[in-house]
CSV table of C-alpha atoms in Angstrom, one decimal:
chain,number,residue,atom,x,y,z
Q,1417,MET,CA,-16.3,-6.9,-10.9
Q,1418,GLY,CA,-13.3,-9.0,-11.9
Q,1419,LEU,CA,-14.9,-12.2,-10.4
Q,1420,LYS,CA,-18.0,-11.8,-12.6
Q,1421,THR,CA,-18.6,-13.8,-15.8
Q,1422,VAL,CA,-18.4,-11.6,-18.9
Q,1423,LYS,CA,-19.1,-14.2,-21.5
Q,1424,ASP,CA,-22.5,-15.0,-23.1
Q,1425,SER,CA,-23.7,-18.3,-21.6
Q,1426,LYS,CA,-24.9,-19.5,-25.1
Q,1427,THR,CA,-22.2,-18.3,-27.5
Q,1428,ARG,CA,-19.3,-18.3,-25.0
Q,1429,LYS,CA,-18.1,-15.1,-26.6
Q,1430,TYR,CA,-17.4,-11.8,-24.8
Q,1431,LYS,CA,-20.4,-9.5,-24.8
Q,1432,GLY,CA,-20.2,-6.1,-26.4
Q,1433,LYS,CA,-16.9,-4.6,-27.7
Q,1434,PRO,CA,-14.3,-5.1,-24.9
Q,1435,ILE,CA,-11.2,-4.0,-26.8
Q,1436,LYS,CA,-12.6,-0.9,-28.4
Q,1437,THR,CA,-14.3,0.1,-25.1
Q,1438,GLY,CA,-11.0,-0.4,-23.3
Q,1439,LEU,CA,-9.3,1.9,-25.8
Q,1440,LEU,CA,-12.1,4.5,-25.5
Q,1441,ILE,CA,-11.8,4.5,-21.7
Q,1442,VAL,CA,-8.1,5.0,-21.8
Q,1443,ASN,CA,-8.3,7.6,-24.6
Q,1444,THR,CA,-10.7,9.6,-22.4
Q,1445,TYR,CA,-8.2,9.4,-19.5
Q,1446,LEU,CA,-5.5,10.7,-21.9
Q,1447,LEU,CA,-7.7,13.5,-23.2
Q,1448,GLN,CA,-8.6,14.6,-19.6
Q,1449,GLY,CA,-4.9,14.4,-18.6
Q,1450,ILE,CA,-3.9,16.6,-21.6
Q,1451,ILE,CA,-6.5,19.2,-20.8
Q,1452,GLY,CA,-5.7,19.2,-17.1
Q,1453,LEU,CA,-1.9,19.6,-17.7
Q,1454,VAL,CA,-2.4,22.4,-20.3
Q,1455,PHE,CA,-4.2,24.5,-17.7
Q,1456,THR,CA,-2.1,23.6,-14.6
Q,1457,ILE,CA,1.1,24.3,-16.5
Q,1458,ILE,CA,-0.1,27.8,-17.5
Q,1459,LEU,CA,-1.7,28.5,-14.1
Q,1460,GLY,CA,1.4,27.2,-12.3
Q,1461,TYR,CA,3.3,30.3,-13.6
Q,1462,VAL,CA,0.6,32.5,-12.1
Q,1463,PHE,CA,0.0,30.8,-8.8
Q,1464,THR,CA,2.9,29.2,-6.9
Q,1465,THR,CA,0.5,26.9,-5.0
Q,1466,VAL,CA,-0.6,25.2,-8.2
Q,1467,ALA,CA,1.7,22.3,-9.1
Q,1468,PRO,CA,2.2,22.1,-12.9
Q,1469,TYR,CA,1.7,18.4,-12.9
Q,1470,SER,CA,-1.5,18.5,-10.8
Q,1471,GLY,CA,-3.7,18.5,-14.0
Q,1472,LEU,CA,-3.1,14.7,-14.1
Q,1473,LEU,CA,-5.5,14.4,-11.2
Q,1474,LEU,CA,-8.3,15.3,-13.6
Q,1475,PRO,CA,-8.4,11.8,-15.2
Q,1476,MET,CA,-7.8,10.3,-11.7
Q,1477,GLY,CA,-10.8,12.0,-10.2
Q,1478,PHE,CA,-13.1,11.9,-13.3
Q,1479,GLY,CA,-12.0,8.8,-15.1
Q,1480,GLN,CA,-11.0,6.5,-12.2
Q,1481,GLY,CA,-13.1,7.9,-9.3
Q,1482,PRO,CA,-12.5,8.9,-5.7
Q,1483,GLY,CA,-10.3,5.9,-4.8
Q,1484,GLN,CA,-7.6,6.8,-7.3
Q,1485,ALA,CA,-8.0,10.5,-6.8
Q,1486,ASN,CA,-7.2,9.9,-3.2
Q,1487,ASN,CA,-4.3,7.6,-3.8
Q,1488,ILE,CA,-2.5,9.7,-6.5
Q,1489,GLY,CA,-3.4,13.0,-4.8
Q,1490,GLY,CA,-1.7,11.6,-1.7
Q,1491,ILE,CA,1.4,10.7,-3.7
Q,1492,PHE,CA,1.5,14.2,-5.3
Q,1493,GLU,CA,1.1,15.7,-1.8
Q,1494,ALA,CA,3.9,13.7,-0.4
Q,1495,ASN,CA,6.1,15.0,-3.3
Q,1496,GLY,CA,5.4,18.7,-2.8
Q,1497,PHE,CA,1.9,19.5,-4.0
Q,1498,VAL,CA,0.3,20.9,-0.8
Q,1499,GLY,CA,-3.4,20.0,-0.7
Q,1500,GLY,CA,-3.0,17.4,-3.4
Q,1501,GLN,CA,-5.2,14.8,-1.8
Q,1502,ALA,CA,-8.0,17.2,-1.1
Q,1503,PHE,CA,-7.6,18.6,-4.7
Q,1504,GLY,CA,-8.0,15.1,-6.2
Q,1505,LEU,CA,-11.0,14.3,-4.0
Q,1506,ALA,CA,-12.7,17.6,-4.9
Q,1507,ILE,CA,-12.3,16.8,-8.6
Q,1508,SER,CA,-13.9,13.4,-8.1
Q,1509,THR,CA,-16.8,15.0,-6.2
Q,1510,ILE,CA,-17.4,17.5,-8.9
Q,1511,GLY,CA,-17.2,14.7,-11.5
Q,1512,PHE,CA,-19.7,12.7,-9.5
Q,1513,ILE,CA,-22.2,15.6,-9.6
Q,1514,CYS,CA,-21.6,16.3,-13.3
Q,1515,ALA,CA,-22.1,12.7,-14.2
Q,1516,SER,CA,-25.6,12.8,-12.7
Q,1517,THR,CA,-26.7,16.3,-13.8
Q,1518,VAL,CA,-25.2,16.4,-17.3
Q,1519,GLY,CA,-26.1,12.7,-17.9
Q,1520,ILE,CA,-29.8,13.3,-17.0
Q,1521,PHE,CA,-29.7,16.4,-19.3
Q,1522,TYR,CA,-28.5,14.3,-22.2
Q,1523,ILE,CA,-31.1,11.6,-21.6
Q,1524,ASN,CA,-33.9,14.2,-21.4
Q,1525,ARG,CA,-32.8,15.8,-24.7
Q,1526,ARG,CA,-32.7,12.5,-26.5
Q,1527,ALA,CA,-36.1,11.5,-25.1
Q,1528,LYS,CA,-37.6,14.9,-26.3
Q,1529,GLU,CA,-36.2,14.2,-29.7
Q,1530,GLY,CA,-38.0,10.9,-29.7
Q,1531,LEU,CA,-34.8,8.8,-30.0
Q,1532,ILE,CA,-35.4,6.9,-26.8
Q,1533,LYS,CA,-38.1,6.1,-24.3
Q,1534,ARG,CA,-37.3,6.6,-20.6
Q,1535,ALA,CA,-38.4,4.1,-18.1
Q,1536,SER,CA,-41.6,5.6,-16.8
Q,1537,GLN,CA,-41.1,4.3,-13.3
Q,1538,GLU,CA,-38.9,1.8,-11.6
Q,1539,ALA,CA,-41.0,-1.3,-11.5
Q,1540,SER,CA,-40.2,-3.9,-8.9
Q,1541,GLN,CA,-39.3,-7.3,-10.4
Q,1542,THR,CA,-39.9,-10.7,-8.9
Q,1543,LEU,CA,-36.6,-12.2,-8.1
Q,1544,GLU,CA,-36.4,-15.8,-9.4
Q,1545,SER,CA,-34.8,-18.4,-7.2
Q,1546,THR,CA,-32.5,-19.4,-10.1
Q,1547,VAL,CA,-30.8,-16.0,-10.0
Q,1548,VAL,CA,-29.4,-16.6,-6.5
Q,1549,GLU,CA,-29.3,-20.4,-6.5
Q,1550,GLY,CA,-28.7,-21.9,-9.9
Q,1551,SER,CA,-28.9,-25.6,-10.6
Q,1552,GLU,CA,-25.1,-25.9,-10.7
Q,1553,GLU,CA,-24.4,-23.5,-7.8
Q,1554,ILE,CA,-24.1,-24.1,-4.1
Q,1555,PRO,CA,-27.3,-23.5,-2.0
Q,1556,VAL,CA,-28.0,-20.1,-0.6
Q,1557,SER,CA,-27.6,-21.3,3.0
Q,1558,GLU,CA,-25.6,-24.3,4.2
Q,1559,ALA,CA,-22.6,-24.7,6.5
Q,1560,ILE,CA,-21.3,-21.3,5.2
Q,1561,ASN,CA,-23.7,-18.7,3.8
Q,1562,LYS,CA,-23.5,-18.1,0.1
Q,1563,MET,CA,-23.0,-14.4,0.5
Q,1564,SER,CA,-20.2,-15.1,2.9
Q,1565,ILE,CA,-18.5,-17.2,0.2
Q,1566,GLN,CA,-18.6,-14.2,-2.2
Q,1567,ILE,CA,-17.0,-11.9,0.5
Q,1568,ILE,CA,-14.4,-14.5,1.3
Q,1569,PHE,CA,-13.4,-14.7,-2.3
Q,1570,ILE,CA,-13.1,-10.9,-2.5
Q,1571,PHE,CA,-10.8,-11.0,0.6
Q,1572,VAL,CA,-8.7,-13.8,-0.8
Q,1573,VAL,CA,-8.2,-11.8,-4.1
Q,1574,TYR,CA,-7.1,-8.7,-2.2
Q,1575,ALA,CA,-4.9,-10.7,0.1
Q,1576,MET,CA,-3.1,-12.2,-3.0
Q,1577,ALA,CA,-2.7,-8.7,-4.5
Q,1578,TRP,CA,-1.4,-7.3,-1.2
Q,1579,VAL,CA,1.2,-10.1,-0.8
Q,1580,PHE,CA,2.3,-9.6,-4.4
Q,1581,MET,CA,2.6,-5.9,-4.1
Q,1582,SER,CA,4.5,-6.2,-0.8
Q,1583,LEU,CA,7.1,-8.5,-2.4
Q,1584,LEU,CA,7.3,-6.3,-5.5
Q,1585,THR,CA,8.0,-3.2,-3.5
Q,1586,LYS,CA,10.7,-5.0,-1.5
Q,1587,LEU,CA,12.4,-6.0,-4.8
Q,1588,ILE,CA,12.1,-2.4,-6.1
Q,1589,GLY,CA,13.7,-0.9,-2.9
Q,1590,ASN,CA,13.4,2.7,-1.6
Q,1591,THR,CA,16.9,4.1,-1.6
Q,1592,SER,CA,16.5,6.5,-4.6
Q,1593,SER,CA,13.8,9.0,-5.3
Q,1594,PHE,CA,12.9,7.0,-8.5
Q,1595,GLN,CA,12.5,3.8,-6.5
Q,1596,GLN,CA,10.3,5.6,-3.9
Q,1597,SER,CA,8.1,7.0,-6.7
Q,1598,MET,CA,7.7,3.5,-8.2
Q,1599,VAL,CA,6.8,2.0,-4.8
Q,1600,SER,CA,4.2,4.8,-4.3
Q,1601,LEU,CA,2.9,4.0,-7.8
Q,1602,VAL,CA,2.5,0.3,-7.1
Q,1603,TRP,CA,0.3,1.0,-4.0
Q,1604,GLY,CA,-1.5,3.9,-5.8
Q,1605,PHE,CA,-2.6,1.6,-8.6
Q,1606,ASN,CA,-3.5,-1.3,-6.4
Q,1607,PHE,CA,-6.7,-1.9,-8.3
Q,1608,ILE,CA,-4.8,-3.1,-11.3
Q,1609,PHE,CA,-3.2,-5.9,-9.3
Q,1610,ALA,CA,-6.5,-6.7,-7.6
Q,1611,MET,CA,-8.2,-7.0,-11.0
Q,1612,PHE,CA,-5.4,-9.2,-12.3
Q,1613,PHE,CA,-5.6,-11.6,-9.4
Q,1614,ALA,CA,-9.4,-11.6,-9.6
Q,1615,ILE,CA,-9.1,-12.9,-13.2
Q,1616,VAL,CA,-6.4,-15.4,-12.1
Q,1617,PHE,CA,-8.7,-16.6,-9.3
Q,1618,LYS,CA,-11.7,-16.9,-11.6
Q,1619,LEU,CA,-9.7,-18.9,-14.1
Q,1620,SER,CA,-8.4,-21.1,-11.4
Q,1621,LEU,CA,-11.9,-21.9,-10.2
Q,1622,LYS,CA,-12.9,-22.7,-13.8
Q,1623,TYR,CA,-9.9,-25.0,-14.2
Q,1624,ILE,CA,-10.5,-27.1,-11.1
Q,1625,THR,CA,-14.2,-27.3,-12.0
Q,1626,LYS,CA,-13.3,-28.6,-15.4
Q,1627,LYS,CA,-10.9,-31.2,-13.9
Q,1628,GLY,CA,-13.8,-32.4,-11.7
Q,1629,TRP,CA,-12.1,-31.4,-8.4
Q,1630,MET,CA,-14.9,-29.0,-7.7
Q,1631,LYS,CA,-18.5,-30.1,-8.5
Q,1632,ARG,CA,-20.5,-26.9,-8.1
Q,1633,LYS,CA,-20.2,-23.2,-8.9
Q,1634,TYR,CA,-19.4,-21.0,-5.9
Q,1635,THR,CA,-19.5,-17.5,-7.4
Q,1636,ASN,CA,-22.9,-15.9,-8.0
Q,1637,GLU,CA,-23.5,-13.0,-10.4
Q,1638,TYR,CA,-26.4,-11.5,-8.6
Q,1639,MET,CA,-24.6,-11.4,-5.2
Q,1640,LEU,CA,-21.4,-10.0,-6.7
Q,1641,ASN,CA,-23.4,-7.2,-8.4
Q,1642,ARG,CA,-25.0,-6.3,-5.1
Q,1643,LEU,CA,-21.7,-6.3,-3.3
Q,1644,SER,CA,-20.1,-4.1,-6.1
Q,1645,GLY,CA,-23.0,-1.6,-5.7
Q,1646,VAL,CA,-22.6,-1.4,-1.9
Q,1647,LEU,CA,-18.8,-1.0,-2.0
Q,1648,PHE,CA,-19.0,1.6,-4.7
Q,1649,ASP,CA,-21.6,3.6,-2.7
Q,1650,PHE,CA,-19.4,3.3,0.4
Q,1651,MET,CA,-16.3,4.5,-1.5
Q,1652,VAL,CA,-18.2,7.6,-2.8
Q,1653,VAL,CA,-19.5,8.6,0.6
Q,1654,ALA,CA,-16.1,8.0,2.2
Q,1655,SER,CA,-14.4,10.1,-0.4
Q,1656,LEU,CA,-16.8,13.0,0.2
Q,1657,MET,CA,-16.2,12.8,3.9
Q,1658,SER,CA,-12.4,12.8,3.6
Q,1659,ILE,CA,-12.1,16.1,1.6
Q,1660,ASN,CA,-10.2,18.7,3.6
Q,1661,ILE,CA,-12.0,21.9,2.8
Q,1662,GLU,CA,-9.3,24.0,4.5
Q,1663,ALA,CA,-6.8,22.8,1.9
Q,1664,LEU,CA,-8.8,24.3,-0.9
Q,1665,VAL,CA,-9.3,27.9,0.3
Q,1666,ASP,CA,-6.4,29.0,-1.8
Q,1667,THR,CA,-7.5,31.2,-4.7
Q,1668,GLY,CA,-5.2,29.5,-7.2
Q,1669,LEU,CA,-6.4,26.0,-6.3
Q,1670,LEU,CA,-10.0,27.0,-6.4
Q,1671,LEU,CA,-9.7,28.8,-9.8
Q,1672,THR,CA,-7.7,25.8,-11.2
Q,1673,LEU,CA,-10.3,23.4,-9.9
Q,1674,PHE,CA,-13.1,25.3,-11.5
Q,1675,ILE,CA,-11.4,25.7,-14.9
Q,1676,ILE,CA,-10.1,22.1,-15.4
Q,1677,THR,CA,-13.3,20.5,-14.2
Q,1678,THR,CA,-15.5,22.7,-16.4
Q,1679,VAL,CA,-13.4,22.2,-19.5
Q,1680,GLY,CA,-13.0,18.6,-18.7
Q,1681,VAL,CA,-16.7,17.9,-18.5
Q,1682,PHE,CA,-17.4,19.6,-21.9
Q,1683,ALA,CA,-14.4,17.9,-23.6
Q,1684,THR,CA,-15.5,14.5,-22.2
Q,1685,TYR,CA,-19.1,15.1,-23.3
Q,1686,TYR,CA,-18.3,16.0,-26.9
Q,1687,TYR,CA,-15.5,13.5,-27.3
Q,1688,LEU,CA,-17.8,10.6,-26.2
Q,1689,ARG,CA,-20.7,12.0,-28.4
Q,1690,TYR,CA,-18.4,11.7,-31.4
Q,1691,THR,CA,-16.7,8.3,-30.6
Q,1692,THR,CA,-19.8,6.4,-29.4
Q,1693,LYS,CA,-21.5,7.2,-32.7
Q,1694,LYS,CA,-18.6,5.6,-34.5
Q,1695,ILE,CA,-18.1,2.6,-32.3
Q,1696,TYR,CA,-21.6,1.7,-31.1
Q,1697,PRO,CA,-23.9,2.6,-34.0
Q,1698,ASP,CA,-26.6,0.2,-32.8
Q,1699,TYR,CA,-26.8,1.5,-29.3
Q,1700,THR,CA,-25.1,4.9,-29.3
Q,1701,ILE,CA,-27.3,6.6,-26.7
Q,1702,GLN,CA,-27.1,3.7,-24.2
Q,1703,ALA,CA,-23.3,3.5,-24.6
Q,1704,PHE,CA,-22.8,7.2,-24.2
Q,1705,ALA,CA,-24.9,7.3,-21.0
Q,1706,THR,CA,-23.0,4.4,-19.5
Q,1707,LEU,CA,-19.5,5.6,-20.4
Q,1708,PHE,CA,-20.1,9.3,-19.6
Q,1709,GLY,CA,-21.4,8.4,-16.2
Q,1710,ASN,CA,-18.4,6.2,-15.6
Q,1711,LEU,CA,-15.8,8.6,-17.1
Q,1712,THR,CA,-16.9,11.6,-15.1
Q,1713,GLY,CA,-18.2,9.9,-12.0
Q,1714,THR,CA,-18.1,6.2,-11.1
Q,1715,ALA,CA,-19.4,2.9,-12.6
Q,1716,PRO,CA,-22.7,3.1,-10.6
Q,1717,ASN,CA,-23.3,6.5,-12.1
Q,1718,GLY,CA,-23.0,4.9,-15.6
Q,1719,ILE,CA,-25.3,2.0,-14.6
Q,1720,ALA,CA,-27.8,4.4,-13.0
Q,1721,LEU,CA,-28.1,6.5,-16.2
Q,1722,LEU,CA,-28.3,3.3,-18.3
Q,1723,ARG,CA,-31.2,2.0,-16.2
Q,1724,GLU,CA,-33.2,5.2,-17.1
Q,1725,ILE,CA,-33.3,4.1,-20.8
Q,1726,ASP,CA,-32.4,0.4,-20.7
Q,1727,PRO,CA,-33.7,-1.0,-17.4
Q,1728,ASN,CA,-33.4,-4.6,-18.4
Q,1729,PHE,CA,-29.9,-4.3,-20.0
Q,1730,GLU,CA,-31.2,-5.4,-23.4
Q,1731,THR,CA,-28.2,-3.6,-25.1
Q,1732,PRO,CA,-24.6,-4.7,-24.4
Q,1733,ALA,CA,-23.8,-1.3,-22.8
Q,1734,ALA,CA,-23.5,-2.7,-19.3
Q,1735,ASP,CA,-21.3,-5.6,-20.4
Q,1736,ASP,CA,-19.1,-3.1,-22.3
Q,1737,LEU,CA,-18.5,-1.3,-19.1
Q,1738,VAL,CA,-17.3,-4.4,-17.3
Q,1739,THR,CA,-15.2,-6.0,-20.1
Q,1740,GLY,CA,-13.9,-2.6,-21.3
Q,1741,SER,CA,-12.7,-1.7,-17.8
Q,1742,SER,CA,-10.8,-5.0,-17.7
Q,1743,SER,CA,-9.1,-4.4,-21.1
Q,1744,ALA,CA,-8.4,-0.8,-20.2
Q,1745,VAL,CA,-5.9,-2.1,-17.6
Q,1746,MET,CA,-3.7,-3.3,-20.4
Q,1747,PHE,CA,-3.9,-0.2,-22.5
Q,1748,GLY,CA,-3.5,2.1,-19.5
Q,1749,ALA,CA,0.1,1.0,-18.9
Q,1750,PRO,CA,1.6,4.3,-20.4
Q,1751,LEU,CA,-0.6,6.4,-18.1
Q,1752,LEU,CA,0.6,4.3,-15.1
Q,1753,VAL,CA,4.3,5.1,-16.0
Q,1754,ILE,CA,3.6,8.7,-16.6
Q,1755,THR,CA,1.9,9.1,-13.2
Q,1756,GLY,CA,5.1,7.7,-11.6
Q,1757,ILE,CA,7.5,10.2,-13.2
Q,1758,ILE,CA,5.6,13.4,-13.9
Q,1759,TYR,CA,6.2,15.0,-10.5
Q,1760,MET,CA,10.0,14.4,-10.5
Q,1761,PRO,CA,11.9,17.6,-9.9
Q,1762,GLU,CA,13.7,17.8,-13.2
Q,1763,TRP,CA,11.7,19.9,-15.7
Q,1764,TYR,CA,12.0,17.5,-18.6
Q,1765,TYR,CA,9.9,14.8,-16.8
Q,1766,LEU,CA,6.8,17.1,-17.0
Q,1767,TRP,CA,7.2,17.8,-20.7
Q,1768,ILE,CA,8.1,14.2,-21.7
Q,1769,SER,CA,5.0,13.1,-19.9
Q,1770,PHE,CA,2.8,15.7,-21.6
Q,1771,ILE,CA,4.2,14.8,-25.1
Q,1772,ALA,CA,3.7,11.1,-24.3
Q,1773,LEU,CA,0.0,11.7,-23.4
Q,1774,VAL,CA,-0.5,13.4,-26.8
Q,1775,VAL,CA,1.3,10.7,-28.8
Q,1776,PHE,CA,-0.6,7.8,-27.1
Q,1777,PHE,CA,-3.9,9.7,-27.5
Q,1778,VAL,CA,-3.3,10.0,-31.3
Q,1779,VAL,CA,-2.1,6.4,-31.7
Q,1780,PHE,CA,-4.9,4.9,-29.7
Q,1781,ASN,CA,-7.5,6.9,-31.5
Q,1782,TYR,CA,-6.2,5.7,-34.8
Q,1783,PHE,CA,-6.6,2.1,-33.9
Q,1784,MET,CA,-9.9,2.6,-32.1
Q,1785,LEU,CA,-11.6,4.4,-35.0
Q,1786,LYS,CA,-10.0,2.4,-37.7
Q,1787,GLU,CA,-12.7,0.7,-39.8
Q,1788,LYS,CA,-12.4,-3.1,-39.8
Q,1789,LYS,CA,-12.0,-4.5,-43.4
Q,1790,ASN,CA,-14.5,-7.2,-44.5
């Protein structure tokens, strides 16, 4: 996703509303984190198996998907929360199901109200040769296959991120508990570094092309889209297969899982209903469907819901998802820090983290919903 072009080919401006979408994505993470912590702090007094900080896995499973639910759940499990990894993956699985069922319910309701028209059937489209082999691009097949080039670029980006994270963790060290938590955090949020180096790599390609050192374009939007879809689907299936059911037989964990996911879905639904009306007045329904699918399930959930009502991506909703996810990395820094300290043994780390979530939620909402003066 980071290697894709997110600027309009004619205006050269970013499509959609990347900054406000990034704030909305992070605000939803914060809201989910606040809700999760409220219930796990309370239930932690009733059930000893429920870690009071485990509620932070709600935005990891819902907002960021199975990859982060697995990573952060593993970190929590290594620091005392027995069954933390399975708990996080279970949240992401429930979110994946809710993204589809509740999302379809929303679309059907809006269609009955006459506000939108659903795509009657998925019509096959003729793929034009310019989509996979533009005039300025390399041919589909030459010495190295064009799809192979895309895969090589992805591997290069991840290699750059891996080398950087390895050096960074060596500089941090692992002698104290705080250093160990920071090291776990770096690897747990590996996607941030991958996204950063994807953008750096993309800008580097643009620079050497501008200098005339490279004559043709090597990335292809269509192939990168197909690879993103395949890898997302693989990640979802892999996360479902890796859930350890035995770790969730505990009554406290099951009850906690049911409560925070149920409340989390309702809160996400109504929060996005309110904010999308304010931010995207011209394409509210399309924006809601895309963001709700993404913020309870995965990006493909959001795109799948959008295709039901905007099959040709005539609104900027799909572009908002890509550009907003990139800008959310910048605004999500507080959540990154909170995730690294909330499970520390001293009681005040939990409460400082909770208060910080509330403060950032209020501040970010103010700037996100603030009307721009003419």
